[in-house]
Tab-separated table of C-alpha atoms in Angstrom:
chain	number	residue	atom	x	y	z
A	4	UNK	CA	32.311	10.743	17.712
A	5	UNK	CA	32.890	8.787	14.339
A	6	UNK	CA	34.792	11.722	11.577
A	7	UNK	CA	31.663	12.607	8.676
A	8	UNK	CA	33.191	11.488	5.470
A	9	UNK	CA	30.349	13.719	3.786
A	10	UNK	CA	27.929	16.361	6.070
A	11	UNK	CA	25.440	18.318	3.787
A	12	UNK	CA	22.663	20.353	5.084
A	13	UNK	CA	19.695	22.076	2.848
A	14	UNK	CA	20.726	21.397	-0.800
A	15	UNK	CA	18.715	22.801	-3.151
A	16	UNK	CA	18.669	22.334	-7.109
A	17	UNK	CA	16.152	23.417	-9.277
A	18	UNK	CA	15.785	22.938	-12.982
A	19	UNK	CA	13.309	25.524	-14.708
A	20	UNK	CA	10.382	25.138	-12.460
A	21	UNK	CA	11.098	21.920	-11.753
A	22	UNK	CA	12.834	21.322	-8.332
A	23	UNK	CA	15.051	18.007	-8.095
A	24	UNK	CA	16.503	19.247	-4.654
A	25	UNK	CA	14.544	20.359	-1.813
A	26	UNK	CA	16.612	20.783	1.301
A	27	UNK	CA	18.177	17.291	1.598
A	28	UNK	CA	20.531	16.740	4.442
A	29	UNK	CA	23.003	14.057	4.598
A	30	UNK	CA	25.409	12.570	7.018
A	31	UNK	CA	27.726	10.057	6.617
A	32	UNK	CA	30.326	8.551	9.028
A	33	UNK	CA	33.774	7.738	7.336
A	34	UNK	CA	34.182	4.057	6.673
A	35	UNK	CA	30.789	3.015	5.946
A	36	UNK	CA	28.567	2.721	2.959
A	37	UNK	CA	25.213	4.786	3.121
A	38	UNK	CA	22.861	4.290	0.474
A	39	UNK	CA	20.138	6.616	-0.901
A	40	UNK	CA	16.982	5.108	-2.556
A	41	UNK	CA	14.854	6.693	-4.567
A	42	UNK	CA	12.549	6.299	-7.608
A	43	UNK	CA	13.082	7.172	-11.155
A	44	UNK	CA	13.410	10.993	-10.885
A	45	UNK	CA	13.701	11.352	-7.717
A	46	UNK	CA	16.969	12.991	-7.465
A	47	UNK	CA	19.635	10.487	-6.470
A	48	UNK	CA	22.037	11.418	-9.952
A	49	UNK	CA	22.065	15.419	-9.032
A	50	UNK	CA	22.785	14.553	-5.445
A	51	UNK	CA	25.998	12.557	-6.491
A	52	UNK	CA	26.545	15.263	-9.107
A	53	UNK	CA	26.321	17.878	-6.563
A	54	UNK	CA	28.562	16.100	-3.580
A	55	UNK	CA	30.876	15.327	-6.145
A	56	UNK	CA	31.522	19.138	-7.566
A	57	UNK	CA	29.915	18.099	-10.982
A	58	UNK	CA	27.412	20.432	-10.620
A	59	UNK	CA	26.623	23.814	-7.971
A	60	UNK	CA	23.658	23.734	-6.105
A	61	UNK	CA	21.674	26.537	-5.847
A	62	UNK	CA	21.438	26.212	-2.432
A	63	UNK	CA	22.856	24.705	0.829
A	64	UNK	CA	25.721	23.759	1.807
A	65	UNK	CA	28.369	20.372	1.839
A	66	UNK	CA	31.713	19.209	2.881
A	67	UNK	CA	33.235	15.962	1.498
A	68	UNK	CA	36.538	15.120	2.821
A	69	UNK	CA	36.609	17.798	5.225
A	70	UNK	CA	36.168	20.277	2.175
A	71	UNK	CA	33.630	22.369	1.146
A	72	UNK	CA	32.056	21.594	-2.251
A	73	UNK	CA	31.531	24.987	-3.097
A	74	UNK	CA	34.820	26.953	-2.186
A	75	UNK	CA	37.306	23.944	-2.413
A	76	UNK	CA	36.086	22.013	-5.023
A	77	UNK	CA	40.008	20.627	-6.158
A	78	UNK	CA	40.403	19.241	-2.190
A	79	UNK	CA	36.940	17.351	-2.818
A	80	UNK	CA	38.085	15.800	-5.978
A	81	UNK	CA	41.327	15.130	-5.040
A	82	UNK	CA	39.838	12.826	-2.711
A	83	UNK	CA	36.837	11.046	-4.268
A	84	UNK	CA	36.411	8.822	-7.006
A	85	UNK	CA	32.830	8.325	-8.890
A	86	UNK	CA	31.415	5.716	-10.943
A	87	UNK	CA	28.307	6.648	-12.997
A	88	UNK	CA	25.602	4.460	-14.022
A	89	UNK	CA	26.607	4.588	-17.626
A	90	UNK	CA	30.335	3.384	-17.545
A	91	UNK	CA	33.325	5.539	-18.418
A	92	UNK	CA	35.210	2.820	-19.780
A	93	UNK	CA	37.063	3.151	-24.050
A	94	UNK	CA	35.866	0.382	-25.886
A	95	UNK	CA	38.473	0.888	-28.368
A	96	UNK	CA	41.363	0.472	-26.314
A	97	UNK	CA	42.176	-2.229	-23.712
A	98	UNK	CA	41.672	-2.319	-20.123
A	99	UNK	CA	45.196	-1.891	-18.981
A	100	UNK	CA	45.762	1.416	-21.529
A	101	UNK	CA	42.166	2.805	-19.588
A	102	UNK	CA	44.028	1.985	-16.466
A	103	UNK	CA	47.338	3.460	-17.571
A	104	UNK	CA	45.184	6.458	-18.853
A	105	UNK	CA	43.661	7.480	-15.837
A	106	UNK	CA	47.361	7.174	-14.250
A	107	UNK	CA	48.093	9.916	-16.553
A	108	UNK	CA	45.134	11.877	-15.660
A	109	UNK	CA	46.364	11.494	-11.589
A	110	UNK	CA	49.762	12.601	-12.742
A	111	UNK	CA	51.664	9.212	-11.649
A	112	UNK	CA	54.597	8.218	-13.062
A	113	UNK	CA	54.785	6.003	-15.680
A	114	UNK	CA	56.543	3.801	-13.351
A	115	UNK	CA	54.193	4.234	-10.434
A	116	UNK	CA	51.209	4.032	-13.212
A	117	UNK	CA	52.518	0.589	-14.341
A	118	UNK	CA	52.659	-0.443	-10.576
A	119	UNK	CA	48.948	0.629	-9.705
A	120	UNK	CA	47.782	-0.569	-12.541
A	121	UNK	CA	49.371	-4.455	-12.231
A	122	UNK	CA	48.320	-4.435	-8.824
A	123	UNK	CA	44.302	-3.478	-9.848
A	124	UNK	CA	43.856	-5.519	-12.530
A	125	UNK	CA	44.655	-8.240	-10.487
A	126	UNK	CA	42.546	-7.518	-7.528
A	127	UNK	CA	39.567	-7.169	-9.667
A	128	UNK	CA	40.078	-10.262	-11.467
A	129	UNK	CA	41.016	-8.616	-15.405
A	130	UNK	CA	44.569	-9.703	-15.448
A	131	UNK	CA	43.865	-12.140	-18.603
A	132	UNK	CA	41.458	-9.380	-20.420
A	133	UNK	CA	44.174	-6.489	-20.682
A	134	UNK	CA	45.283	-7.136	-23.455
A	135	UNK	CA	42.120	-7.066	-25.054
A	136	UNK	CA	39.177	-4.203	-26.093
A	137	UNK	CA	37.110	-3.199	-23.482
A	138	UNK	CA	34.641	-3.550	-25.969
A	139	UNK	CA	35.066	-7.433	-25.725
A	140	UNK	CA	34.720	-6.941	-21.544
A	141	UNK	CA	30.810	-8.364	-20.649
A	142	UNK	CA	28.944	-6.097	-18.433
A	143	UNK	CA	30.245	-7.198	-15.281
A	144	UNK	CA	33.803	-7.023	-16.548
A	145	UNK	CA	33.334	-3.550	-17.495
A	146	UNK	CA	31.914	-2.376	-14.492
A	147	UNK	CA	34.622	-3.764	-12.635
A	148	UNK	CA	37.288	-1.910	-14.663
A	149	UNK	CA	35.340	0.744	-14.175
A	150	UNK	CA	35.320	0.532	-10.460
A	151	UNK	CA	39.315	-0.148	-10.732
A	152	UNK	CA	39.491	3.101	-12.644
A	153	UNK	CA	38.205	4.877	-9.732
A	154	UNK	CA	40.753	3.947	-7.733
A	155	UNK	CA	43.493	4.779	-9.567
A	156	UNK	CA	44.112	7.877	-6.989
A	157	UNK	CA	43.576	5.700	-3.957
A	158	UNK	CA	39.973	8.020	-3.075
A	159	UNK	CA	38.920	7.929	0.403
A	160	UNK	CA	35.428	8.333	-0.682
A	161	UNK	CA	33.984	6.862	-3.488
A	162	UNK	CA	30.684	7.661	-5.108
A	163	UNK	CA	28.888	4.503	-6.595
A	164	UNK	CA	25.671	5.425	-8.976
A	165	UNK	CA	23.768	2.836	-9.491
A	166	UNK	CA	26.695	0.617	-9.864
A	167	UNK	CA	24.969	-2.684	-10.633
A	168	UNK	CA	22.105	-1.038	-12.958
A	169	UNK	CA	22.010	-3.959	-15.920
A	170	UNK	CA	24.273	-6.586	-14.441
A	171	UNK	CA	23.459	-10.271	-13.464
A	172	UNK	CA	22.841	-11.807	-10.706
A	173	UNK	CA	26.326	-13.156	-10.436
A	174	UNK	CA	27.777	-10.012	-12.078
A	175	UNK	CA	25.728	-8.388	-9.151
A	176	UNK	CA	27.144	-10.026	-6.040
A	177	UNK	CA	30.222	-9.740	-7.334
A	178	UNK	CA	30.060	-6.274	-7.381
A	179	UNK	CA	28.619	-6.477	-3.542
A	180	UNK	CA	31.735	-8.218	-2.784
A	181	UNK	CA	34.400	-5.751	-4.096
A	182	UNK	CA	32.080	-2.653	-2.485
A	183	UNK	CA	32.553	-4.691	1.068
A	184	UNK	CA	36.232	-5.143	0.690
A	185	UNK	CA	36.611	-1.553	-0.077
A	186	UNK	CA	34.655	-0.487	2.888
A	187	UNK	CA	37.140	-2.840	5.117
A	188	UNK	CA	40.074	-0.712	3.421
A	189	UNK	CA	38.400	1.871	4.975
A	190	UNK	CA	37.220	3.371	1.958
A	191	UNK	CA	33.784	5.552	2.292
A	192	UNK	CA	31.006	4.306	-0.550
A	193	UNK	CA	28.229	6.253	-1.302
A	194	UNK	CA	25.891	4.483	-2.638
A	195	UNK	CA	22.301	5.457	-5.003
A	196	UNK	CA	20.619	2.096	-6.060
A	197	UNK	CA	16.999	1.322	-6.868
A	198	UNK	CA	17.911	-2.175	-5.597
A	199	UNK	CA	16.001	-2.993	-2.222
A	200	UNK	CA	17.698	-5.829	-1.908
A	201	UNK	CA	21.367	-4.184	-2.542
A	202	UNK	CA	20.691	-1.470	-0.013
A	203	UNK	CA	19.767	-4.356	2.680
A	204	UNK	CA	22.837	-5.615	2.047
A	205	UNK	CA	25.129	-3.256	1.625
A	206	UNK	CA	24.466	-0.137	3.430
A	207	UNK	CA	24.885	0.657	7.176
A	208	UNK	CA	22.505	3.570	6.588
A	209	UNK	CA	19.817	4.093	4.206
A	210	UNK	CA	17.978	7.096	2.980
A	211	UNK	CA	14.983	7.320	0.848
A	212	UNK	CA	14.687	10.494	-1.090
A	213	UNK	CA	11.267	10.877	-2.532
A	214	UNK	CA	9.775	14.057	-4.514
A	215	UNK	CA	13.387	15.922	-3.292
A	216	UNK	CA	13.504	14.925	-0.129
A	217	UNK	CA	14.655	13.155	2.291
A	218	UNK	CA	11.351	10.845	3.440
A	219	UNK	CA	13.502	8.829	6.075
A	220	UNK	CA	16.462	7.504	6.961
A	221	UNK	CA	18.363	5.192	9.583
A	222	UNK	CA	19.770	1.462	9.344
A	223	UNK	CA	17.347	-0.755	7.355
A	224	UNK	CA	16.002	-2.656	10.894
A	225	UNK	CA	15.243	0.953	11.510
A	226	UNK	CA	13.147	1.873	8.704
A	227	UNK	CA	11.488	-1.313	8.325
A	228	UNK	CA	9.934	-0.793	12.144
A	229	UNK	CA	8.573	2.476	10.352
A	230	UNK	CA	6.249	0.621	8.526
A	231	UNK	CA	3.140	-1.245	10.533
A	232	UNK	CA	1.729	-4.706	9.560
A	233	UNK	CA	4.404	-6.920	11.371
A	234	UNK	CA	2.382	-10.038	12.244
A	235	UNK	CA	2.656	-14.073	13.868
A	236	UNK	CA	0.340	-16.109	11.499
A	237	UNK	CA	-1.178	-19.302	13.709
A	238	UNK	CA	-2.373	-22.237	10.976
A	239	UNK	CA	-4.369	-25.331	12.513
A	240	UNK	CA	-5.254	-28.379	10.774
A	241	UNK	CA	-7.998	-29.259	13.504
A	242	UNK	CA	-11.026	-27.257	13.134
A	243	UNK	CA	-11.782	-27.874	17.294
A	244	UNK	CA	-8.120	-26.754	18.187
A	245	UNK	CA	-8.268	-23.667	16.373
A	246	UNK	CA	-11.931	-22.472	17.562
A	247	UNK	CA	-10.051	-22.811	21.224
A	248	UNK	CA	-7.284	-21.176	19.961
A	249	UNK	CA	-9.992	-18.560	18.426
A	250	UNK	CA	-12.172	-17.298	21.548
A	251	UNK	CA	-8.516	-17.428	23.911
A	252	UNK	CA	-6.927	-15.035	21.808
A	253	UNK	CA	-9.861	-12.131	20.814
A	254	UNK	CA	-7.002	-9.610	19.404
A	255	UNK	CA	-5.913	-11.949	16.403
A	256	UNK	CA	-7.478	-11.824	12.898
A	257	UNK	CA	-9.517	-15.204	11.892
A	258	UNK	CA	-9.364	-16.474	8.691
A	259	UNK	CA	-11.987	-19.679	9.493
A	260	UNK	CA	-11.817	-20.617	5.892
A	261	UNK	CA	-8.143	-21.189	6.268
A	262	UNK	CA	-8.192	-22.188	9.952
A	263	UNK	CA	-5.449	-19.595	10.693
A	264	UNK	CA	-4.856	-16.329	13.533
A	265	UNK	CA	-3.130	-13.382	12.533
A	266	UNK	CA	-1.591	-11.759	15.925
A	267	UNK	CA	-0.110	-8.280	15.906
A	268	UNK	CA	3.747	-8.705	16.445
A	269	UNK	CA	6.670	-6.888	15.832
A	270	UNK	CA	8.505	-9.602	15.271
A	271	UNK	CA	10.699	-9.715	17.999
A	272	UNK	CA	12.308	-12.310	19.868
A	273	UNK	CA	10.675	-11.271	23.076
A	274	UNK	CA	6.987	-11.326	20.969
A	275	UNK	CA	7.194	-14.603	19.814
A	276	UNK	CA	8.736	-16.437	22.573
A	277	UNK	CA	5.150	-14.901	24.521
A	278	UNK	CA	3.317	-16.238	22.023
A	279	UNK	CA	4.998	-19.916	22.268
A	280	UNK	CA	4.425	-19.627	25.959
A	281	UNK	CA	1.185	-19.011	25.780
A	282	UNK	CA	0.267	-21.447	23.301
A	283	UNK	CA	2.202	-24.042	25.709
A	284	UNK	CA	0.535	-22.747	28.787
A	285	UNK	CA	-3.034	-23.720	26.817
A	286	UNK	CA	-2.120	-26.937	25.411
A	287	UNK	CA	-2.743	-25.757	22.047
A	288	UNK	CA	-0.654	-26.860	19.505
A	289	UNK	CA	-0.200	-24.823	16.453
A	290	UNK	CA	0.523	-26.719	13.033
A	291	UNK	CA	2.401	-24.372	11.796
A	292	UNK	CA	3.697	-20.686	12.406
A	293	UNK	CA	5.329	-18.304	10.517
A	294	UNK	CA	6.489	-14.814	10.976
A	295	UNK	CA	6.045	-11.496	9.177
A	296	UNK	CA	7.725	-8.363	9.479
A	297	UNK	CA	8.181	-5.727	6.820
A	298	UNK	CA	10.979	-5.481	4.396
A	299	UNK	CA	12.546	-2.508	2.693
A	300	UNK	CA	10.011	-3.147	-0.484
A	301	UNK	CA	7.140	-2.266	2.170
A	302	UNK	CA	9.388	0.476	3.253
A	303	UNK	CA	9.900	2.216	-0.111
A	304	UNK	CA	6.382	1.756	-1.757
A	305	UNK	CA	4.896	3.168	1.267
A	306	UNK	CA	7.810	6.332	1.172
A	307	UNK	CA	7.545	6.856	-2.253
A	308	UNK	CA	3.649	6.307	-3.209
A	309	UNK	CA	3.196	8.809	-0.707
A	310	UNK	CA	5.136	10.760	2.435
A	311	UNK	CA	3.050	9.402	4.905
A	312	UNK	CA	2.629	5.896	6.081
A	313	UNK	CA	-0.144	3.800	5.920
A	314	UNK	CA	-2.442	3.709	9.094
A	315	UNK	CA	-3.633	0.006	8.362
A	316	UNK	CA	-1.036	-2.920	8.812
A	317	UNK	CA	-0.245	-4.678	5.002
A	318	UNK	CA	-1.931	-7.699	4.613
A	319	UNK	CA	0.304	-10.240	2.422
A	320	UNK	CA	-1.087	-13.424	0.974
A	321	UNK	CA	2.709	-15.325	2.291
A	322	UNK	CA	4.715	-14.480	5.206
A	323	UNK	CA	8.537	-13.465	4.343
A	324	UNK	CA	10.137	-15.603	7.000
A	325	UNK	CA	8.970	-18.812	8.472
A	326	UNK	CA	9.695	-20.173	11.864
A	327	UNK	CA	8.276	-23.613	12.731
C-alpha cells in the first residue's frame, strides 16, 4: 500500500459561531498532488493552515510526514514547505538575498546557501533577475521565487494555496509545469485552487469541500460520473432521415425544430461504438454527432450550490467534445 504523505481524520475549527471545519478527512498518497476545491469561504486556507501547524484545530486529528500536527509540530515543519496565496517574497531586496535569506532561516551554510541558491534560481528560470528588486519581478516571476523559496529545505511535502490566484495564462501553465516536475522529484503537492481547469490538470485526486466539508472526492473521471446528464447528440440535415431515426430510437430527446436526438450516454467507448452500430445496422446516417459528458464545472456548481446532486440530467445549449 502507497506511504500517506498526509492522513487527517475529523478536523474541526470553529471561529465564534461560525464553523470553517466540520469533520474533514483527508488522505493523501506520497508523490502525488491532491487538490481541494472549494468556494470563497469554504475553508480551503484553515485546512492548509491547520496541516501545516499554523494554526490548532479544535478538533481531530493529522499526521504530515509521518508526524502528528499536534504533538510534533517541529517534525511537520521540518518537512514541508508552503506557499500562500499572497506571496512571501521582499520587494526591497533582490531575489537571490530572499533566497540566501531563507538559507539562513534553514540554518545552511553560507557556502551550502550560495550552492542551493545558484542551483534554484536557475531551475526556475530567475538567474538574470537576481540582481534586481523583487519589486521589479512581474507576477509570475514572483510566484516562482516564491515557489523556489519553498524549497530551500528540500520539503517532501509542499503546500500550494492557491498558487496561480492572479497570474496569466502563460504565467499559469508555467506554474503547472514546475508543480509536475516537482511531483516527478517525488515531491508531495497539496494543492487548494478555485481553478476547475487547474485541478483537471494537475491533481491525481480531487476533493471538494463545501460548507466545511468534504462533499466528494476521488480522481476527476471519478467525480465527473457523479454528476448525471452525459449525453450522444444525433443532428440530421434530412427532415425524412431523422423522423426514421425518431420513431427507431423512442428513449432519445427530439428537438424537431433542430432535427436533432439527444440519447442518454455515459460517454463511454463501449456507448458510443453501440450507438454507431446501430445507426449502421439501420442505414441511417447521422450528419453530425457529438458527445457530452460532464466536466468538473458541472461537478462543483452542483457540490457547492447544494450537497446533493441534481436528479435531472443538465441540458447544455453545446456539447464539450465533438466526435464526427
Amino acid at each position: 500500500m502507497t506511504d500517506l504523505a498526509i492522513a487527517a481524520n475529523g478536523l474541526r475549527k470553529s471561529y465564534g459561531d461560525k464553523t470553517v471545519l466540520d469533520g474533514v478527512d483527508v488522505a493523501v498518497p506520497e508523490g502525488t498532488v491532491f487538490a481541494l476545491l472549494g468556494p470563497n469561504g469554504a475553508g480551503k486556507t484553515t485546512a492548509v493552515k491547520i496541516l501545516s501547524t499554523l494554526i490548532s484545530a479544535d478538533g481531530g486529528q493529522a499526521q504530515v510526514a509521518g508526524h502528528d500536527i499536534a504533538t510534533s509540530p517541529a517534525g511537520v515543519r521540518a518537512a514541508i514547505g508552503v506557499t500562500g496565496q499572497f506571496s512571501a517574497v521582499d520587494g526591497l531586496i533582490t531575489g537571490e538575498e530572499n533566497m540566501l535569506l531563507m538559507a539562513d532561516l534553514h540554518h545552511l551554510s553560507k557556502q551550502e546557501g550560495r550552492q542551493v541558491t545558484a542551483e534554484l534560481l536557475e531551475r526556475f528560470d530567475l538567474v538574470e533577475a537576481a540582481k534586481k528588486p523583487a519589486s521589479t519581478y512581474s507576477g509570475g516571476m514572483k510566484r516562482r521565487l516564491d515557489i523556489a523559496m519553498t524549497l530551500v529545505g528540500n520539503p517532501r511535502i509542499i503546500f500550494l494555496d492557491e498558487p496561480t490566484t492572479g497570474l496569466d495564462p502563460r504565467s499559469r501553465h508555467n506554474m503547472w509545469g514546475i508543480i509536475r516536475e516537482l511531483v516527478t522529484g517525488g515531491v508531495t503537492v497539496f494543492l487548494t485552487t478555485q481553478y476547475l481547469e487547474e485541478a483537471d490538470e494537475l491533481a491525481d485526486r480531487i476533493a471538494v469541500l463545501n460548507d466545511g466539508r468534504i462533499a466528494a472526492e476521488g480522481t476527476a473521471e471519478e467525480l465527473k460520473r457523479l454528476i448525471p446528464g452525459g449525453h450522444v447528440r444525433l443532428r440530421f440535415d434530412d427532415p425524412a432521415t431523422y423522423r426514421t431515426a425518431a420513431d427507431a430510437l423512442r428513449e432519445a430527446t427530439r428537438d424537431d425544430e433542430a432535427l436533432s436526438l439527444q440519447i442518454p450516454s455515459d460517454g463511454s467507448q463501449r456507448e458510443l461504438r453501440s450507438i454507431l452500430d446501430w445507426l449502421d445496422a439501420a442505414g441511417i446516417e447521422a450528419d453530425e454527432l457529438t458527445v457530452h459528458t460532464p466536466d468538473l464545472d458541472d461537478v462543483f456548481f452542483a457540490l457547492t450550490d447544494s450537497t446533493k446532486l441534481p436528479t435531472q440530467p443538465s441540458q447544455p445549449s453545446q456539447p464539450k467534445e465533438n466526435v464526427r
